[in-house]
Short mmCIF file of C-alpha atoms in Angstrom, two decimals:
data_model
loop_
_atom_site.label_atom_id
_atom_site.label_comp_id
_atom_site.label_asym_id
_atom_site.label_seq_id
_atom_site.Cartn_x
_atom_site.Cartn_y
_atom_site.Cartn_z
CA MET A 1 -5.64 -9.82 -3.84
CA CYS A 2 -5.81 -6.62 -1.88
CA ARG A 3 -7.43 -3.09 -1.34
CA HIS A 4 -4.85 -0.56 0.55
CA LEU A 5 -4.22 3.21 1.39
CA ALA A 6 -1.90 5.81 2.04
CA TYR A 7 -2.20 9.05 3.70
CA VAL A 8 -0.31 12.40 4.66
CA GLY A 9 -1.61 15.67 5.38
CA PRO A 10 -3.39 17.74 8.07
CA GLU A 11 -4.48 15.52 11.81
CA ILE A 12 -7.64 14.15 11.07
CA PRO A 13 -9.78 10.44 12.16
CA LEU A 14 -8.96 7.63 10.99
CA GLY A 15 -12.42 6.84 10.72
CA ARG A 16 -12.64 10.23 7.52
CA LEU A 17 -10.43 7.99 5.42
CA LEU A 18 -11.64 4.28 6.76
CA THR A 19 -15.08 3.89 7.15
CA ASP A 20 -16.68 6.99 6.93
CA PRO A 21 -16.40 7.66 2.51
CA GLU A 22 -19.45 6.22 0.64
CA HIS A 23 -16.44 3.12 -1.09
CA SER A 24 -14.36 3.76 2.20
CA LEU A 25 -12.16 0.75 2.51
CA VAL A 26 -13.92 -0.63 4.90
CA ARG A 27 -16.79 -0.93 2.21
CA GLN A 28 -13.53 -2.32 -0.09
CA SER A 29 -13.57 -6.13 1.57
CA TRP A 30 -16.78 -6.92 0.33
CA GLU A 31 -17.28 -4.78 -2.05
CA PRO A 32 -14.60 -2.81 -3.70
CA ARG A 33 -15.20 -1.30 -7.91
CA ARG A 34 -11.77 -1.78 -8.89
CA GLN A 35 -10.17 -4.67 -7.90
CA ARG A 36 -9.22 -7.25 -10.84
CA TYR A 37 -8.44 -10.58 -8.96
CA GLY A 38 -10.81 -11.45 -6.17
CA THR A 39 -13.51 -10.07 -5.11
CA VAL A 40 -13.86 -10.50 -0.77
CA ASN A 41 -11.20 -8.74 1.17
CA ALA A 42 -11.82 -10.86 4.56
CA ASP A 43 -9.00 -12.63 5.12
CA GLY A 44 -7.55 -10.01 7.79
CA PHE A 45 -6.93 -6.36 7.69
CA GLY A 46 -4.69 -3.95 9.46
CA VAL A 47 -4.04 0.17 9.83
CA GLY A 48 -1.09 1.78 11.01
CA TRP A 49 -0.95 5.26 12.48
CA TYR A 50 1.87 7.95 13.55
CA ALA A 51 1.76 10.14 16.68
CA GLU A 52 2.83 13.13 17.10
CA GLY A 53 6.43 13.51 18.67
CA ASP A 54 6.93 9.96 17.66
CA PRO A 55 8.31 8.18 14.21
CA VAL A 56 7.90 4.35 15.19
CA PRO A 57 4.19 3.81 14.29
CA ALA A 58 1.45 2.68 16.13
CA ARG A 59 -0.65 -0.46 14.17
CA TYR A 60 -3.75 -2.34 14.83
CA ARG A 61 -4.20 -5.86 12.98
CA ARG A 62 -7.07 -8.87 12.88
CA ALA A 63 -7.46 -12.08 10.91
CA GLY A 64 -11.17 -11.61 10.46
CA PRO A 65 -12.74 -8.66 8.65
CA ILE A 66 -13.06 -5.70 8.73
CA TRP A 67 -16.47 -5.27 9.26
CA GLY A 68 -17.00 -7.92 11.90
CA ASP A 69 -14.54 -5.98 14.16
CA MET A 70 -16.60 -3.34 16.60
CA THR A 71 -13.59 -2.11 18.35
CA PHE A 72 -11.67 -1.19 15.15
CA ALA A 73 -14.65 0.84 14.00
CA ASP A 74 -15.03 2.69 17.73
CA LEU A 75 -10.99 2.81 17.40
CA ALA A 76 -11.03 4.89 13.71
CA ARG A 77 -14.04 6.97 15.84
CA VAL A 78 -11.25 8.71 18.13
CA VAL A 79 -7.39 8.26 16.95
CA ARG A 80 -6.35 11.05 14.55
CA SER A 81 -3.68 11.34 12.86
CA GLU A 82 -1.16 13.55 10.77
CA ALA A 83 0.13 10.28 8.47
CA ALA A 84 -1.52 5.84 7.57
CA LEU A 85 -1.77 2.88 6.30
CA ALA A 86 -4.45 1.07 5.93
CA ALA A 87 -4.99 -2.63 4.74
CA VAL A 88 -7.58 -5.29 4.03
CA ARG A 89 -6.52 -8.17 2.67
CA ASP A 90 -7.80 -11.54 0.12
CA ALA A 91 -5.82 -14.03 0.96
CA THR A 92 -3.88 -16.28 -1.61
CA ASP A 93 -3.84 -18.95 0.77
CA PRO A 94 -6.61 -18.36 2.93
CA GLY A 95 -5.50 -18.37 6.61
CA ALA A 96 -1.88 -18.63 6.35
CA ASP A 97 -0.34 -17.30 9.32
CA GLY A 98 -3.89 -15.20 9.84
CA GLU A 99 -2.87 -12.12 11.66
CA ALA A 100 1.08 -11.80 11.53
CA ALA A 101 0.21 -11.69 7.01
CA ALA A 102 -2.27 -8.92 7.58
CA ALA A 103 -0.23 -4.86 6.43
CA PRO A 104 0.98 -3.04 7.55
CA PHE A 105 4.28 -4.83 7.82
CA ALA A 106 6.45 -2.75 9.59
CA SER A 107 9.68 -1.97 10.94
CA GLY A 108 11.19 1.52 12.05
CA PRO A 109 9.73 4.01 10.67
CA TRP A 110 7.65 2.24 7.60
CA LEU A 111 5.11 0.66 7.28
CA PHE A 112 4.56 -1.62 4.09
CA SER A 113 1.69 -2.80 2.17
CA HIS A 114 1.24 -5.47 -0.59
CA ASN A 115 -1.32 -5.57 -3.01
CA GLY A 116 -1.15 -8.73 -5.21
CA ALA A 117 0.42 -11.93 -5.66
CA VAL A 118 3.91 -13.41 -6.39
CA ARG A 119 3.03 -16.52 -9.49
CA ASP A 120 4.84 -19.76 -8.21
CA TRP A 121 5.24 -18.95 -5.02
CA PRO A 122 7.78 -19.67 -3.66
CA ASP A 123 10.15 -21.56 -5.63
CA ALA A 124 9.93 -19.19 -8.53
CA VAL A 125 11.49 -16.65 -6.52
CA ALA A 126 13.96 -18.57 -4.29
CA PRO A 127 16.97 -17.62 -5.62
CA LEU A 128 16.11 -13.52 -4.54
CA THR A 129 16.87 -14.84 -1.00
CA ALA A 130 20.73 -15.64 -1.36
CA GLY A 131 20.92 -11.57 -1.52
CA LEU A 132 18.83 -11.81 2.08
CA PRO A 133 21.14 -12.78 5.49
CA PRO A 134 19.81 -15.88 6.82
CA GLN A 135 19.09 -13.47 9.90
CA GLU A 136 16.52 -11.27 8.24
CA LEU A 137 15.04 -14.79 6.55
CA LEU A 138 14.57 -16.53 10.01
CA GLN A 139 13.18 -12.74 11.04
CA LEU A 140 10.28 -12.92 8.34
CA ALA A 141 6.59 -11.85 9.94
CA ALA A 142 5.32 -14.95 7.84
CA ARG A 143 5.19 -17.33 5.13
CA THR A 144 3.96 -14.81 2.46
CA ASP A 145 4.92 -14.02 -0.90
CA SER A 146 4.22 -10.11 0.68
CA ALA A 147 6.64 -10.80 3.87
CA LEU A 148 9.96 -12.10 1.19
CA ILE A 149 8.90 -8.61 -0.87
CA TRP A 150 8.41 -6.87 2.02
CA ALA A 151 12.40 -7.90 3.42
CA LEU A 152 13.39 -7.09 0.22
CA VAL A 153 11.64 -3.63 0.12
CA LEU A 154 13.41 -3.35 4.27
CA ARG A 155 17.26 -4.34 3.66
CA GLY A 156 16.79 -1.38 0.73
CA LEU A 157 16.01 0.97 3.37
CA ARG A 158 18.30 -0.06 6.48
CA GLU A 159 21.20 0.76 3.50
CA GLY A 160 19.54 4.03 3.63
CA ARG A 161 18.05 3.70 0.00
CA GLY A 162 14.75 6.74 -0.42
CA LEU A 163 11.02 4.97 -0.16
CA GLY A 164 10.89 5.09 -4.07
CA GLU A 165 14.43 3.42 -4.89
CA SER A 166 14.04 0.49 -2.59
CA LEU A 167 9.67 -0.47 -4.12
CA ALA A 168 11.37 0.05 -7.80
CA GLY A 169 15.00 -2.77 -7.29
CA PRO A 170 11.86 -5.51 -5.60
CA VAL A 171 10.15 -5.00 -7.80
CA ARG A 172 11.90 -5.38 -10.56
CA ALA A 173 13.92 -8.37 -9.19
CA VAL A 174 10.15 -9.88 -8.54
CA ALA A 175 9.15 -9.41 -12.03
CA GLY A 176 11.92 -10.82 -13.41
CA ALA A 177 11.73 -13.85 -11.22
CA SER A 178 8.55 -14.52 -11.50
CA PRO A 179 6.48 -13.13 -14.81
CA GLY A 180 3.04 -12.58 -14.11
CA SER A 181 3.37 -11.74 -10.65
CA ARG A 182 0.80 -8.69 -9.65
CA LEU A 183 3.41 -6.23 -7.18
CA ASN A 184 1.73 -3.46 -6.04
CA LEU A 185 3.56 -2.02 -2.99
CA LEU A 186 2.77 1.07 -1.03
CA LEU A 187 5.58 2.27 1.69
CA THR A 188 5.69 5.09 3.70
CA ASP A 189 8.04 6.72 6.78
CA GLY A 190 5.16 9.66 7.53
CA SER A 191 6.23 12.13 5.93
CA GLU A 192 6.39 10.83 2.40
CA ILE A 193 4.98 8.06 0.39
CA ALA A 194 5.81 5.84 -2.44
CA ALA A 195 3.75 2.97 -3.95
CA THR A 196 4.02 1.05 -7.50
CA ALA A 197 0.94 -0.16 -10.25
CA TRP A 198 2.35 -3.33 -11.13
CA GLY A 199 -0.97 -5.44 -11.88
CA ASP A 200 -3.97 -4.10 -10.21
CA SER A 201 -5.20 -1.06 -10.07
CA LEU A 202 -3.33 2.56 -8.06
CA TRP A 203 -5.16 6.12 -7.45
CA TYR A 204 -3.86 9.67 -6.28
CA LEU A 205 -5.42 12.60 -4.63
CA THR A 206 -3.21 15.08 -3.99
CA ASP A 207 -5.19 19.13 -2.51
CA VAL A 208 -2.39 21.68 -2.31
CA PRO A 209 -4.77 24.00 -0.76
CA ALA A 210 -5.19 21.23 2.19
CA GLN A 211 -1.59 20.01 1.68
CA ARG A 212 -2.97 16.74 1.67
CA THR A 213 -2.31 13.60 -0.27
CA VAL A 214 -4.02 10.34 -0.78
CA VAL A 215 -3.11 6.68 -2.17
CA ALA A 216 -5.02 4.05 -2.61
CA SER A 217 -6.01 0.75 -4.93
CA GLU A 218 -9.28 2.50 -5.58
CA PRO A 219 -11.04 5.76 -4.48
CA TYR A 220 -13.79 5.85 -1.78
CA ASP A 221 -15.23 8.29 -3.37
CA ASP A 222 -16.34 10.67 -6.51
CA ASP A 223 -14.15 13.73 -6.16
CA THR A 224 -13.01 14.40 -8.78
CA ARG A 225 -9.53 14.73 -8.48
CA TRP A 226 -8.56 11.24 -8.06
CA ARG A 227 -5.78 10.56 -10.29
CA GLU A 228 -5.71 6.81 -11.62
CA VAL A 229 -1.48 5.60 -12.05
CA PRO A 230 -0.53 3.90 -15.02
CA ASP A 231 0.68 0.00 -15.32
CA ARG A 232 3.71 -0.63 -14.48
CA THR A 233 5.14 3.15 -12.95
CA LEU A 234 6.23 3.81 -8.96
CA LEU A 235 4.23 7.30 -7.42
CA THR A 236 6.30 8.76 -4.82
CA ALA A 237 4.50 11.71 -3.00
CA THR A 238 4.44 14.43 -0.25
CA ARG A 239 1.93 16.57 1.22
CA THR A 240 1.56 18.68 -1.89
CA ARG A 241 3.48 17.26 -4.62
CA VAL A 242 3.43 13.41 -6.67
CA ASP A 243 5.85 12.32 -9.02
CA LEU A 244 5.34 9.02 -11.29
CA THR A 245 8.41 7.65 -13.16
CA PRO A 246 7.95 4.32 -15.11
CA LEU A 247 9.04 0.48 -14.15
CA LYS A 248 10.09 -0.87 -17.11
CA ALA A 249 11.63 1.26 -20.74
CA PRO A 250 8.81 2.25 -22.83
CA PRO A 251 8.97 0.37 -26.33
CA LEU A 252 11.95 2.35 -28.81
CA GLY A 253 10.65 4.58 -30.33
CA GLU A 254 8.73 6.31 -27.49
CA SER A 255 9.47 8.92 -24.78
CA PRO A 256 9.76 8.13 -21.37
CA HIS A 257 6.22 9.19 -19.08
CA LYS A 258 6.80 11.16 -16.55
CA GLU A 259 4.60 12.96 -14.93
CA THR A 260 4.71 15.99 -12.21
CA LYS A 261 1.33 16.35 -10.95
CA PRO A 262 1.21 19.49 -7.74
CA GLY A 263 -2.72 18.90 -7.34
CA GLU A 264 -5.38 18.70 -9.65
#
């Protein structure tokens, strides 16, 4: 129950992504057009971005609604970056852990966000914690389903798996332990983006001449190049390429759906 967005491309002001478009992430915080669960995303927000020559992203997060933060509006006007990930939050449990629960979560070069909810939290997924060292459990950023999923994703990244594989494994594991969970995940390292569509909307826009890709819960404008990602799909992207791979085998007799779109 959130809206989120990731970008890789030429350096631009954050505001061009997050505040300026007609249906920007700021507007989506109170008037989303395609959100399937929840209506207002006012339980925190955050943005992470990368500075030239520094692989570790900066973050700005707050526990309140994005529309009420004048500092963020000023920051988005002047900060420029070639990659960013931002989110506005509709908390499953309002007020839980405040700013610490606001995406993006971060470690090293990675930024992460979860749009959705784990059904029957926390009981259903408690067995999955057996695969995490106690130190990592004690270091969870917040007492939320998103923080646990981030720990599972981060485990894969630290073991050398790619962005897409690091998302796909936890999605399958959580969905198996807790059927009916909504698991739209978003991850970037500043050069590539990976995302999953599992229970809520996900869209992408790739502009090959401009060498930019945006992946978002919903389009922030009416550009006809936006494409919707099918449910239960893994997306991996660079500035000029988007690959879509099913996260579950299709019904018997159907061909696997894999789509490569170098640009629309």
